[in-house]
Amino acid sequence: KITSLTVLLCVLGQLCASNPVLQERGVGACIDQNHDEMDYNCLKDMWDFYHIHRSGWAQCQTFLSSFSTAKYPSSHGCLVYRSKCESIDKDKPCCKSIHCHLWLMVEDHRKTYKILIFPLDCNHN
């Protein structure tokens, strides 16, 4: 049953990802929010479909190999990248902001998960 559910979710995800109307709706529901106010689903939709909402922009995936997460922890909650996106208004800085926010969200979950799993173990930070 789990395999069937996984396959179904993958197929539905691919159908939604390939449907331009659904892509536009996904980004449209999020586009008016600041990146730091977005939940995971909005950030993911923006990562996948930002280029559809903004004519002439490249897909965020295009820039992935040039992004380093090394400075994300000291970026004041990605504010540096969000500000660049707002002032420059180009695909790469805006994708960098989305990438940073997704990374911070995942890192926060990772820390929470470790705290819940290893509450008394001093070897896990």
Short mmCIF file of C-alpha atoms in Angstrom, two decimals:
data_model
loop_
_atom_site.label_atom_id
_atom_site.label_comp_id
_atom_site.label_asym_id
_atom_site.label_seq_id
_atom_site.Cartn_x
_atom_site.Cartn_y
_atom_site.Cartn_z
CA LYS A 1 0.00 0.00 0.00
CA ILE A 2 2.83 2.39 0.79
CA THR A 3 4.45 1.75 -2.58
CA SER A 4 1.14 2.42 -4.35
CA LEU A 5 0.68 5.65 -2.43
CA THR A 6 4.24 6.74 -3.24
CA VAL A 7 3.72 6.03 -6.93
CA LEU A 8 0.41 7.90 -6.91
CA LEU A 9 1.96 10.93 -5.22
CA CYS A 10 4.86 10.92 -7.67
CA VAL A 11 2.51 10.74 -10.65
CA LEU A 12 0.33 13.54 -9.26
CA GLY A 13 3.42 15.63 -8.57
CA GLN A 14 4.63 15.15 -12.13
CA LEU A 15 1.21 16.02 -13.53
CA CYS A 16 1.04 19.20 -11.48
CA ALA A 17 4.61 20.12 -12.35
CA SER A 18 3.91 19.73 -16.06
CA ASN A 19 0.63 21.68 -16.06
CA PRO A 20 1.30 25.39 -16.79
CA VAL A 21 -2.00 26.51 -15.22
CA LEU A 22 -1.18 24.72 -11.96
CA GLN A 23 2.35 26.12 -12.05
CA GLU A 24 1.04 29.66 -12.42
CA ARG A 25 -1.47 29.15 -9.60
CA GLY A 26 1.25 27.78 -7.34
CA VAL A 27 3.47 30.80 -7.76
CA GLY A 28 0.58 33.25 -7.90
CA ALA A 29 -0.57 32.29 -4.41
CA CYS A 30 2.91 33.05 -3.05
CA ILE A 31 4.30 35.88 -5.15
CA ASP A 32 2.99 38.70 -2.93
CA GLN A 33 4.68 37.31 0.20
CA ASN A 34 8.18 38.14 1.36
CA HIS A 35 10.44 35.11 1.05
CA ASP A 36 10.88 34.97 4.82
CA GLU A 37 7.09 34.76 5.27
CA MET A 38 6.66 31.79 2.94
CA ASP A 39 6.04 28.26 4.11
CA TYR A 40 7.86 25.30 2.60
CA ASN A 41 5.25 24.76 -0.14
CA CYS A 42 5.46 28.36 -1.33
CA LEU A 43 9.25 28.34 -1.28
CA LYS A 44 9.28 25.07 -3.24
CA ASP A 45 6.75 26.42 -5.78
CA MET A 46 8.78 29.58 -6.20
CA TRP A 47 11.96 27.52 -6.70
CA ASP A 48 10.24 25.35 -9.31
CA PHE A 49 8.14 27.99 -11.09
CA TYR A 50 9.52 31.51 -10.41
CA HIS A 51 10.59 31.73 -14.07
CA ILE A 52 7.00 31.20 -15.20
CA HIS A 53 5.76 34.19 -13.25
CA ARG A 54 8.65 36.39 -14.34
CA SER A 55 9.05 36.51 -18.09
CA GLY A 56 12.60 36.06 -19.34
CA TRP A 57 13.90 34.51 -16.13
CA ALA A 58 15.83 31.25 -16.09
CA GLN A 59 14.73 28.33 -13.92
CA CYS A 60 16.20 28.50 -10.42
CA GLN A 61 17.66 25.02 -10.91
CA THR A 62 19.96 26.60 -13.53
CA PHE A 63 21.90 28.43 -10.80
CA LEU A 64 22.09 25.62 -8.24
CA SER A 65 25.70 24.65 -8.94
CA SER A 66 26.83 28.25 -8.31
CA PHE A 67 25.11 28.54 -4.92
CA SER A 68 27.10 27.90 -1.76
CA THR A 69 25.39 27.55 1.61
CA ALA A 70 28.57 28.56 3.50
CA LYS A 71 27.35 32.09 4.29
CA TYR A 72 23.69 31.20 4.90
CA PRO A 73 24.02 30.84 8.69
CA SER A 74 25.44 34.38 8.97
CA SER A 75 23.05 35.95 6.45
CA HIS A 76 20.66 37.28 9.11
CA GLY A 77 17.88 34.89 8.15
CA CYS A 78 18.63 35.32 4.44
CA LEU A 79 17.78 39.03 4.65
CA VAL A 80 20.90 39.87 2.63
CA TYR A 81 19.69 37.74 -0.28
CA ARG A 82 16.06 38.86 -0.02
CA SER A 83 17.21 42.51 -0.13
CA LYS A 84 19.31 41.83 -3.24
CA CYS A 85 16.32 40.17 -4.88
CA GLU A 86 14.11 43.16 -4.11
CA SER A 87 16.63 45.77 -5.26
CA ILE A 88 18.13 44.00 -8.29
CA ASP A 89 14.94 42.11 -9.33
CA LYS A 90 16.73 39.50 -11.45
CA ASP A 91 16.45 35.74 -11.57
CA LYS A 92 19.74 34.70 -9.94
CA PRO A 93 19.53 36.85 -6.76
CA CYS A 94 15.86 35.97 -6.29
CA CYS A 95 16.56 32.26 -6.73
CA LYS A 96 19.45 32.62 -4.26
CA SER A 97 17.04 34.10 -1.72
CA ILE A 98 14.57 31.26 -2.20
CA HIS A 99 17.40 28.72 -1.95
CA CYS A 100 18.66 30.31 1.28
CA HIS A 101 15.20 30.31 2.86
CA LEU A 102 14.65 26.67 1.92
CA TRP A 103 18.06 25.77 3.35
CA LEU A 104 17.37 27.57 6.65
CA MET A 105 14.00 25.87 6.94
CA VAL A 106 15.54 22.45 6.45
CA GLU A 107 18.35 23.25 8.92
CA ASP A 108 15.80 24.37 11.54
CA HIS A 109 13.93 21.09 11.10
CA ARG A 110 17.17 19.15 11.34
CA LYS A 111 18.07 20.84 14.64
CA THR A 112 14.57 20.27 16.03
CA TYR A 113 14.70 16.64 14.98
CA LYS A 114 18.06 16.10 16.73
CA ILE A 115 16.78 17.75 19.90
CA LEU A 116 13.73 15.50 19.94
CA ILE A 117 15.65 12.33 19.18
CA PHE A 118 18.76 12.97 21.28
CA PRO A 119 17.61 15.20 24.18
CA LEU A 120 20.23 13.92 26.64
CA ASP A 121 23.06 13.01 24.32
CA CYS A 122 25.78 15.69 24.53
CA ASN A 123 27.57 14.31 21.46
CA HIS A 124 24.78 15.46 19.11
CA ASN A 125 24.54 19.22 18.52
#
